[in-house]
Coordinates of C-alpha atoms in Angstrom, one line a residue:
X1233 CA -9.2 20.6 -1.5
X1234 CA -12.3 22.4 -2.9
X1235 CA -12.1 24.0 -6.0
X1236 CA -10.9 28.1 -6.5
X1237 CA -10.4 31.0 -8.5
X1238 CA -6.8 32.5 -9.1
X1239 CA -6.8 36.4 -8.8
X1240 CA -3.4 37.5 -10.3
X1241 CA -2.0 40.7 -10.2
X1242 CA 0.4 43.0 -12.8
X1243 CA 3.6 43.8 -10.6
X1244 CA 6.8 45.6 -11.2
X1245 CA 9.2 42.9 -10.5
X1246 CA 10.6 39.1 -9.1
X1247 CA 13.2 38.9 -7.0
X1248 CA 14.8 35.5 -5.4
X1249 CA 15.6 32.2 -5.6
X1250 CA 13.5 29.5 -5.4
X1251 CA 14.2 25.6 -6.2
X1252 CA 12.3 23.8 -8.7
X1253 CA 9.6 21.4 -7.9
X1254 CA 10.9 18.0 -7.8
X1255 CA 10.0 16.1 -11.3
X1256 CA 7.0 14.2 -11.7
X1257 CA 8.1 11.9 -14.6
X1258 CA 11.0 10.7 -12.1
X1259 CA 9.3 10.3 -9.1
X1260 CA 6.3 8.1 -10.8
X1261 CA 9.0 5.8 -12.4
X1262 CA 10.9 5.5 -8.9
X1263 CA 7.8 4.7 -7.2
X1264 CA 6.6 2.1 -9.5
X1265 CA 10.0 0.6 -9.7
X1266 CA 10.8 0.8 -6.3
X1267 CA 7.1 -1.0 -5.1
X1268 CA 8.2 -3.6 -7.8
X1269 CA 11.2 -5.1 -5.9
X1270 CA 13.1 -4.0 -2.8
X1271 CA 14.1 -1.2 0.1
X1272 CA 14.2 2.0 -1.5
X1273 CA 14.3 5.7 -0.4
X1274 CA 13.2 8.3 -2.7
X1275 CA 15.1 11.4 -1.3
X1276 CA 12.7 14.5 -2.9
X1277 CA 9.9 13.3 -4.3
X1278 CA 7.0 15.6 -5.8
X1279 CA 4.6 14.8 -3.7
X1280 CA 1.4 16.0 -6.0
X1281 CA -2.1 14.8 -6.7
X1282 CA -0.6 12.5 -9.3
X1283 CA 2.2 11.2 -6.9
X1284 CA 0.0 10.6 -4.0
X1285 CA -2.7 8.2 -6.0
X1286 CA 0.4 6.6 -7.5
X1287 CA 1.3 6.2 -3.4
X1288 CA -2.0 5.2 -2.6
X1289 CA -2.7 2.7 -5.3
X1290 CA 0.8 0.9 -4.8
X1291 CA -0.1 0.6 -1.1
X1292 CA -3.7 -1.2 -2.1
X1293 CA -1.2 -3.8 -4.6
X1294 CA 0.2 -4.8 -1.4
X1295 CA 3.3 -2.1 -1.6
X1296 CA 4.4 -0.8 1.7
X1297 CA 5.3 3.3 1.4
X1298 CA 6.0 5.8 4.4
X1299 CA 6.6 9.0 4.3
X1300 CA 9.6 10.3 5.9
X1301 CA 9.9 14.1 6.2
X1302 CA 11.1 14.8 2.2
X1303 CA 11.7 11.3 1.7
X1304 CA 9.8 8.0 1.0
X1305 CA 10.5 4.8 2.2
X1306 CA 9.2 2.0 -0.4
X1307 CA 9.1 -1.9 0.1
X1308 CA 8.0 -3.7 -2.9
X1309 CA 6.8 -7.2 -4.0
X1310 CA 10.6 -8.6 -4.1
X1311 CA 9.7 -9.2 -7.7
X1312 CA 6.7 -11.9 -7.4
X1313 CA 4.4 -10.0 -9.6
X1314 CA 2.0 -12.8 -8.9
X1315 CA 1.1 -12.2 -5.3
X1316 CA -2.9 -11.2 -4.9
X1317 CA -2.9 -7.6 -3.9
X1318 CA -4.1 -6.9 -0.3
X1319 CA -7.7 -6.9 0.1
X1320 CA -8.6 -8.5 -3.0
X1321 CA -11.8 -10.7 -4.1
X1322 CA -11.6 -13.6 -6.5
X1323 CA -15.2 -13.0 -7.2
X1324 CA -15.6 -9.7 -7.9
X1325 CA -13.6 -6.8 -9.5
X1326 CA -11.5 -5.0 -7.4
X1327 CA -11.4 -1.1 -8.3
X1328 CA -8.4 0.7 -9.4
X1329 CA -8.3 4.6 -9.4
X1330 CA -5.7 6.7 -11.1
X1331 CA -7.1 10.0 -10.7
X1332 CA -6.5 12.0 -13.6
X1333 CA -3.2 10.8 -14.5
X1334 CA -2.6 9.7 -17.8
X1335 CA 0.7 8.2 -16.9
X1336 CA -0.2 6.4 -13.9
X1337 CA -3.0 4.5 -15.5
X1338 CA -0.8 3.8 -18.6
X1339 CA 1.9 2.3 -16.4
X1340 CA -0.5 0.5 -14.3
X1341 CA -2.4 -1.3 -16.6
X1342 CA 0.8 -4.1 -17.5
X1343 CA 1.5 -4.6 -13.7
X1344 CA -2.1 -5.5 -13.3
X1345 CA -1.8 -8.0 -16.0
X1346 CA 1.5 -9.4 -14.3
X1347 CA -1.2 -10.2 -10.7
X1348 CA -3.5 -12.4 -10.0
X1349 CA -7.4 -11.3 -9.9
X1350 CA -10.3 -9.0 -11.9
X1351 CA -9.7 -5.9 -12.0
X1352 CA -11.7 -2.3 -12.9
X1353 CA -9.4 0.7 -13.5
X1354 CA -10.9 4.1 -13.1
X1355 CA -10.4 7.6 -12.8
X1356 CA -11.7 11.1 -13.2
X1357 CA -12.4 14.1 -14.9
X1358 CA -10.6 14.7 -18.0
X1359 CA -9.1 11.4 -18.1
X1360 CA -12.1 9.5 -18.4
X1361 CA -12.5 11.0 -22.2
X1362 CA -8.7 9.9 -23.3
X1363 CA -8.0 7.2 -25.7
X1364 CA -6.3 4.3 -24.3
X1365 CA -6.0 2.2 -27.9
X1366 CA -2.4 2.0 -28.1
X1367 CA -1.6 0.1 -25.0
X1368 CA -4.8 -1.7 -24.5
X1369 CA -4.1 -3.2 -28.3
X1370 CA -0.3 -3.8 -27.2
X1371 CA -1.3 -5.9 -24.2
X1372 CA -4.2 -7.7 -26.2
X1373 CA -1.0 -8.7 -28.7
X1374 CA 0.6 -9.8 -25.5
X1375 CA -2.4 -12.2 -24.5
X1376 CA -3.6 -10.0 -21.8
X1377 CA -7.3 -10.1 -21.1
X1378 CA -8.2 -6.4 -20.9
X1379 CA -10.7 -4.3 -22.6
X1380 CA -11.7 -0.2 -22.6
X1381 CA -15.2 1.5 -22.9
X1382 CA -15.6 1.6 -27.0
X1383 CA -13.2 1.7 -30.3
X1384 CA -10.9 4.2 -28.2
X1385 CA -10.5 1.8 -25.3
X1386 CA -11.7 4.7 -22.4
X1387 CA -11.8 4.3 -18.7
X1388 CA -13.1 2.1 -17.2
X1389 CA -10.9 -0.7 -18.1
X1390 CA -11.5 -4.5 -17.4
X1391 CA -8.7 -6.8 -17.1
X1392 CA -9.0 -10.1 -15.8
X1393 CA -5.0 -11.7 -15.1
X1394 CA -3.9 -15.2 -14.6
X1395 CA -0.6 -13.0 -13.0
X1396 CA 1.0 -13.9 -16.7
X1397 CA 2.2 -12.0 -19.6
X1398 CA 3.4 -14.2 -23.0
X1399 CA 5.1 -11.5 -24.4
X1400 CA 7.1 -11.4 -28.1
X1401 CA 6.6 -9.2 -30.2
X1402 CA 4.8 -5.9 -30.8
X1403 CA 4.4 -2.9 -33.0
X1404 CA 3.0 0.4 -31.3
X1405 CA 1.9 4.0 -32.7
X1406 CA 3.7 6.4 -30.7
X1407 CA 2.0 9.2 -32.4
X1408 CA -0.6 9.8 -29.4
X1409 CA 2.2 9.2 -26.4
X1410 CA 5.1 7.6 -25.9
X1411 CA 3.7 5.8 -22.5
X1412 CA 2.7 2.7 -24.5
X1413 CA 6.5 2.2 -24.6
X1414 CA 7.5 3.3 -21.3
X1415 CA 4.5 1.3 -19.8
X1416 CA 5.9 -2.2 -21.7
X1417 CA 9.7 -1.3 -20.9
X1418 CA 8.6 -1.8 -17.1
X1419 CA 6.8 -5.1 -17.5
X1420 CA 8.7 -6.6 -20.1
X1421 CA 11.4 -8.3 -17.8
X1422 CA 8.7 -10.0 -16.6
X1423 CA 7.2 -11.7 -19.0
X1424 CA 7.1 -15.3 -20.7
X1425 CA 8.9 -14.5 -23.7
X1426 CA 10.8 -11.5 -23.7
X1427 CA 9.9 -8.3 -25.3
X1428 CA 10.3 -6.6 -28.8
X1429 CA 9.2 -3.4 -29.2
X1430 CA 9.1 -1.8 -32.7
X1431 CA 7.6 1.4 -33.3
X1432 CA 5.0 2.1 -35.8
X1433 CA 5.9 4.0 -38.8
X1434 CA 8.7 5.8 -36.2
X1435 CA 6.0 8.7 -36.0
X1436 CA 6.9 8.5 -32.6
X1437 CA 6.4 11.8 -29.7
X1438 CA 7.5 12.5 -26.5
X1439 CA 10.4 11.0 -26.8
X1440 CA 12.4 12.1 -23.5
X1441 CA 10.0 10.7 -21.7
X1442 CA 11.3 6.7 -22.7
X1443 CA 14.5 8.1 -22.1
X1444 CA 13.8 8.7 -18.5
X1445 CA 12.0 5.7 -18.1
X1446 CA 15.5 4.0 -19.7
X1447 CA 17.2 6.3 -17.2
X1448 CA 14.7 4.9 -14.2
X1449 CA 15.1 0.8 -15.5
X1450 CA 19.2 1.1 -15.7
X1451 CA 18.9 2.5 -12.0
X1452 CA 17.2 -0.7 -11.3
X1453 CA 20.2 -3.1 -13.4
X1454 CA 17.4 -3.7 -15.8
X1455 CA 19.2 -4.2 -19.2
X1456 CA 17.4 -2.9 -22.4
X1457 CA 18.9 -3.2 -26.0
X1458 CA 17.5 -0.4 -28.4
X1459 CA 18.2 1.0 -31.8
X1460 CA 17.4 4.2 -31.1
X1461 CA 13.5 5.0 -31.1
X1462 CA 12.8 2.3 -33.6
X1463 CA 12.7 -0.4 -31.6
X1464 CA 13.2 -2.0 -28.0
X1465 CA 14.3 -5.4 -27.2
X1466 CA 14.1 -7.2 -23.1
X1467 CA 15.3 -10.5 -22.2
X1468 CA 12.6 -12.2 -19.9
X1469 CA 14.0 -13.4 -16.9
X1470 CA 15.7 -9.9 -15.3
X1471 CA 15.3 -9.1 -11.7
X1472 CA 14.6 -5.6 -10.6
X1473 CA 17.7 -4.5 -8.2
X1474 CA 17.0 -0.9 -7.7
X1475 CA 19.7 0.5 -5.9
X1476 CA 18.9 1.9 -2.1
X1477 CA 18.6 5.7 -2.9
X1478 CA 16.9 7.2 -5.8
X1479 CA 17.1 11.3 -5.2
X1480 CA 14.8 13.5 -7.7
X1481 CA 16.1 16.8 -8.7
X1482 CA 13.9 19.9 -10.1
X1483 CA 11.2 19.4 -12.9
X1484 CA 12.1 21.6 -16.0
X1485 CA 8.3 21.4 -16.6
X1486 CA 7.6 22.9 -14.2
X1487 CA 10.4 25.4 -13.7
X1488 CA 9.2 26.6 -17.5
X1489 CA 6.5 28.8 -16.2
X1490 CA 9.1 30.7 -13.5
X1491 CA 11.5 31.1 -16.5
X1492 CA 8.8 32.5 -18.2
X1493 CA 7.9 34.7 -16.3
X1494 CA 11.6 36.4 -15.1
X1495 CA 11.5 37.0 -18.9
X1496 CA 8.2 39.0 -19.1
X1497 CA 8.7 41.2 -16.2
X1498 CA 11.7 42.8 -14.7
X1499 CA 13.7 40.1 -12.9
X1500 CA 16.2 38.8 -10.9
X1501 CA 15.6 35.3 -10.4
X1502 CA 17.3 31.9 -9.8
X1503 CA 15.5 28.8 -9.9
X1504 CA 18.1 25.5 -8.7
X1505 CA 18.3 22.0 -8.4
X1506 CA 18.0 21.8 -12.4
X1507 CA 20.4 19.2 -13.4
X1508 CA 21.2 17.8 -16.9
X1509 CA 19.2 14.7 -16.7
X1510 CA 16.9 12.9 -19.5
X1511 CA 14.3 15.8 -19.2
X1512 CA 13.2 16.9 -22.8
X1513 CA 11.5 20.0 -21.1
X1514 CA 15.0 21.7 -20.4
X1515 CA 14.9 22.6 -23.9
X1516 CA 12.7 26.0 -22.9
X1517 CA 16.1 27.5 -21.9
X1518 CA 17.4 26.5 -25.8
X1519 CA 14.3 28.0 -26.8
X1520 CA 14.5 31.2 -24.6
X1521 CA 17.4 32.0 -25.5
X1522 CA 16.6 31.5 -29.2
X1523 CA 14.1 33.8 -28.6
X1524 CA 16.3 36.9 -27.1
X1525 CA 16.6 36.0 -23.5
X1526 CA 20.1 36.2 -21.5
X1527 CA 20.0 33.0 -19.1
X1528 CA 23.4 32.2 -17.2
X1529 CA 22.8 28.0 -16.6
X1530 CA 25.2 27.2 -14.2
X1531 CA 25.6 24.6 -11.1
X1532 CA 22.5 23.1 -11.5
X1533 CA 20.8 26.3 -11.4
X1534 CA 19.4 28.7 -13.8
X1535 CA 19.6 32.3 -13.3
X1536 CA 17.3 35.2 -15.5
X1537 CA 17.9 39.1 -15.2
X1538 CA 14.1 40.0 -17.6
X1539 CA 12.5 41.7 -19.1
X1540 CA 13.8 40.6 -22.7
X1541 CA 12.5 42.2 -25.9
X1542 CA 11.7 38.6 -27.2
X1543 CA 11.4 37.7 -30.9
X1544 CA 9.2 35.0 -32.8
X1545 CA 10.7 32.2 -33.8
X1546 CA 9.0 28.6 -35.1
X1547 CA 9.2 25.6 -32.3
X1548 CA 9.3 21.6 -32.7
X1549 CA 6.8 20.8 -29.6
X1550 CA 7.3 16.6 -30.8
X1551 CA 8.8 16.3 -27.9
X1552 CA 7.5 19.2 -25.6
X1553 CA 4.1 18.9 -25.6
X1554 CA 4.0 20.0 -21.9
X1555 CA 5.5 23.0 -22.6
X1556 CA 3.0 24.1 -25.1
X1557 CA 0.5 26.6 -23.0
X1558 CA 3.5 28.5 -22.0
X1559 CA 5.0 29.1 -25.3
X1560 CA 2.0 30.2 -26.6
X1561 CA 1.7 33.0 -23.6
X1562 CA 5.4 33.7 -24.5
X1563 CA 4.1 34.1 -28.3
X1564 CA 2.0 36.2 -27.4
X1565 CA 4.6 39.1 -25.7
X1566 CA 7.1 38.3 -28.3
X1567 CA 7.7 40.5 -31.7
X1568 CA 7.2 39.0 -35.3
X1569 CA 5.6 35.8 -35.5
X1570 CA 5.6 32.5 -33.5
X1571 CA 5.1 29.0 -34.9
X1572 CA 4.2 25.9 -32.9
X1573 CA 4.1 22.5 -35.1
X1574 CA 4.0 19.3 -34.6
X1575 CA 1.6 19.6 -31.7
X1576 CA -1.1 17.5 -32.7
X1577 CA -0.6 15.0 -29.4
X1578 CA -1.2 18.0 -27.5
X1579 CA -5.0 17.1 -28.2
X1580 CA -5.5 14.7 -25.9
X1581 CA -3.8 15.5 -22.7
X1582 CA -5.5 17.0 -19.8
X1583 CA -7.4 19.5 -21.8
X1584 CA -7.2 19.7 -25.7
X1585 CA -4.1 21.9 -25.5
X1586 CA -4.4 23.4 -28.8
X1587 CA -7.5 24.9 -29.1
X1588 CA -8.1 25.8 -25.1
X1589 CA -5.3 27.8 -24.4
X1590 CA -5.6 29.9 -27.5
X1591 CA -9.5 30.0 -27.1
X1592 CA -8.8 31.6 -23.6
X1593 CA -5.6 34.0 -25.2
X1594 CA -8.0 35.8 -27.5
X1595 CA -10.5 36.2 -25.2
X1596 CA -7.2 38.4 -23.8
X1597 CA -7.0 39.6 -27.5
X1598 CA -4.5 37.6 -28.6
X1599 CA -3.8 37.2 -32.7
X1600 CA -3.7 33.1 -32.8
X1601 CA -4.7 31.3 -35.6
X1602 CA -4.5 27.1 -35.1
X1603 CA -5.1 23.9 -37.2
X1604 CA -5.1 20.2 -35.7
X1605 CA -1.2 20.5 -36.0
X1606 CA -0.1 24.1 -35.6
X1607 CA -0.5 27.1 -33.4
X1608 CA 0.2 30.6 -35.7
X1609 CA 0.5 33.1 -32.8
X1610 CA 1.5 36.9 -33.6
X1611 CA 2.5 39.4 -31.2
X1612 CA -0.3 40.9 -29.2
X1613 CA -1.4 43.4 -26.9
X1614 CA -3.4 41.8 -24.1
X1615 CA -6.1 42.9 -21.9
X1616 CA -6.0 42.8 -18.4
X1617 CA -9.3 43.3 -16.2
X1618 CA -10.5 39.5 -18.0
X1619 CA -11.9 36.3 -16.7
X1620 CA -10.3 33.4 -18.3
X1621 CA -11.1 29.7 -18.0
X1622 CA -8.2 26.6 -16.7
X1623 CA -10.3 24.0 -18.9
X1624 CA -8.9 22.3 -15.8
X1625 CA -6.0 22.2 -16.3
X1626 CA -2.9 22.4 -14.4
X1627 CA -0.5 23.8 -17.1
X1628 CA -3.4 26.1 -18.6
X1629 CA -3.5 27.8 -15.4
X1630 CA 0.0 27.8 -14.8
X1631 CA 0.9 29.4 -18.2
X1632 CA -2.0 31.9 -17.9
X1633 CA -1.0 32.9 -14.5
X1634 CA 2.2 34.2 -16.2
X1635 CA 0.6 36.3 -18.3
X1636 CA -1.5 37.6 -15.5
X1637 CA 1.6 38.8 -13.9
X1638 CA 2.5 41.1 -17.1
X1639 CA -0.5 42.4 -17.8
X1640 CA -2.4 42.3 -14.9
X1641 CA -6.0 42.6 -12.9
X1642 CA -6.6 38.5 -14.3
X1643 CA -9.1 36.2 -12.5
X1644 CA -8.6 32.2 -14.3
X1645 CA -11.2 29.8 -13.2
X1646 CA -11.1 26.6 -11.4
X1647 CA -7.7 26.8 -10.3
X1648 CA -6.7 23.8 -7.8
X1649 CA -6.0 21.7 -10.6
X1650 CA -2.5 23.1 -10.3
X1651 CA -2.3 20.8 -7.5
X1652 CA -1.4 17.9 -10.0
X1653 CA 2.1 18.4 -10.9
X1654 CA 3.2 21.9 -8.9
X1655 CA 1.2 22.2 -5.5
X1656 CA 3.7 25.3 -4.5
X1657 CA 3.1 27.0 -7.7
X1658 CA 1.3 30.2 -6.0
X1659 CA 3.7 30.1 -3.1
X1660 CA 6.4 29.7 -5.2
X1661 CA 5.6 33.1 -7.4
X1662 CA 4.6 35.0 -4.2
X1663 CA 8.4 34.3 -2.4
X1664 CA 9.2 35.9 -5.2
X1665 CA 7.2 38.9 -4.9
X1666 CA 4.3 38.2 -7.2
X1667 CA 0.9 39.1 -6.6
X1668 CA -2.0 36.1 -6.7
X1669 CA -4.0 34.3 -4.7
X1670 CA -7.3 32.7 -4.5
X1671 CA -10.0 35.2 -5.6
X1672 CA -12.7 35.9 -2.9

């Protein structure tokens, strides 16, 4: 899909209901589990530019995945992580891409060390600038052969496997991510020695996001002993059994933006298929609420009846760093003062999501003042008639599409990238009567 601007439109009001875009963080796990060992169906998987390299790269492993109308059929290695993946070359290295996903090349890089062969990971974009330290350092500790592009360990990435990993013990920094951990929790039945994990001076974010791995790995009858989020212990030895059925329900991620924006404008709208899983991102409706909003949450569906007169209030975003471009839009529409902190992960995702979405807020005339771990953001009133930049993207675009719908007549550059993690985004908002499309 080629590149496009979003044209988004001021309107008087949403009205429907509309289901939430499957979750990504569950349907990556299930795939990668799933290709590991048996027959599985993932009933509602997000099928996203991040889900289908995950598809595509699992299929080059040797993985066999069909799609099946809303469904996908996986038949994985029957847990010999030692087989050569299909078309490889002893001689030379065989290339990996991962796209732009941070998460897929994370998780990928321990299941390459667990095959047999040489092995070039790349990707593109923004990803090719993020630090990979943590879990290249991990897997070094683990006797893995691997190496990164300088001190920060950036794409490309060499490893060259024996289909081994020894194992033991390790310490990782979870104060960048917390798919170091999640990446290890998935290879660590499989290694020599069994696994423990201890986190690094317990700075650790993104927390949710081990829990769903957890959540993912006791699906499979993988047992993992923890103390919390200090530390993580595997017995070698474990075979993945994933049961036959894994079904995804809605992304809260995701969903955030649509909350958002029933809150902003006046509203009647229900967004389903949110269930009480191990999303950390279903805190926005704690945090909406805290704010001044009126959401009913009820049978797995969330209901909002906006506009709210919204107040400021101070957010932990250790554990919500994806929803960090939309609170600061809501920051911006709500009274008094709103503080974002512990946000200074937030850096290195897909764009440096401290600095770009509040570089491209003021240019709206927002009142946002920011250090390397806090966003200051005081009730403003934007401009409409502006062109604003994604920084490519996805939840840039997303959050500043919302506040295109309040205050109108917005144009935000390079837009596709919302095709990573919410393809029906514009759809989505226009079944709901929202105005935006792809400028001409």
């Amino acid at each position: 899909m080629q590149s496009f601007d979003l044209k988004v439109q001021k309107i008087r009001n949403l009205r429907g209901k509309v289901k939430a875009p499957p979750s990504k963080s569950y349907t990556l796990r299930a795939i990668i589990v799933g290709c590991i060992n048996g027959r599985v169906r993932i009933s509602n998987p997000l099928l996203s530019d991040d889900t289908r390299n995950a598809i595509e790269l699992w299929k080059k492993l040797g993985a066999t995945i069909q799609e099946h109308g809303r469904s996908l059929q996986v038949t994985g290695f029957g847990n010999r992580l030692s087989l050569n993946p299909k078309n490889g070359n002893k001689s030379k290295f065989s290339e990996i891409y991962v796209g732009e996903s941070g998460t897929l090349l994370r998780f990928i890089l321990p299941i390459l060390a667990l095959l047999k062969g040489k092995f070039r990971v790349i990707g593109k974009d923004t990803l090719c600038d993020r630090p990979n330290a943590p879990i290249v350092q991990a897997l070094k500790g683990w006797g893995v052969n691997i190496e990164g592009y300088g001190r920060r360990h950036e794409l490309p990435i060499k490893i060259i496997s024996n289909g081994t990993i020894k194992g033991g013990k390790t310490t990782v920094n979870g104060s960048m991510s917390s798919q170091t951990i999640s990446s290890l929790l998935i290879a660590a039945p499989f290694t020599k020695n069994g696994t423990e994990i201890k986190v690094e001076n317990l700075k650790l974010v993104s927390r949710p996001y081990i829990d769903i791995t957890h959540d993912v790995l006791k699906w499979a009858k993988v047992n993992i002993k923890r103390n919390g989020y200090k530390s993580f212990t595997v017995k070698n030895g474990q075979k993945i059994k994933p049961g036959k059925v894994f079904h995804v329900h809605g992304d809260y991620s995701s969903a955030a933006f649509l909350m958002a924006a029933a809150c902003l404008v006046k509203s009647d709208v229900t967004i389903t298929d949110l269930v009480n899983d191990k999303q950390g991102d279903k805190e926005i409706i704690k945090i909406l609420r805290k704010m001044g909003a009126r959401i009913l949450n009820r049978n797995k569906s969330v209901r909002i009846r906006g506009p709210f007169n919204l107040r400021g209030i101070e957010i932990d975003c250790r554990d919500i760093p994806d929803l960090v471009p939309i609170l600061a839009v809501l920051g911006c529409f709500a009274k008094g003062k709103t503080r974002l902190y512990n946000i200074e992960h937030v850096a290195h995702k897909e764009s440096d999501r401290i600095s770009h979405p509040a570089k491209e807020l003021c240019e709206l005339g927002a009142s946002i003042s920011r250090s390397n771990k806090e966003l200051f953001i005081k009730h403003s009133k934007l401009r409409s008639g502006k062109v604003v930049s994604s920084h490519g993207d996805h939840r840039v675009v997303m959050a500043l599409a919302v506040a295109g719908l309040a205050i109108g007549n917005l144009t935000i550059k390079n837009a596709r990238c919302i095709s990573k993690s919410y393809p029906d985004f514009i759809s989505d908002l226009k079944s709901l009567g929202a105005k935006l499309g792809k400028a001409r």
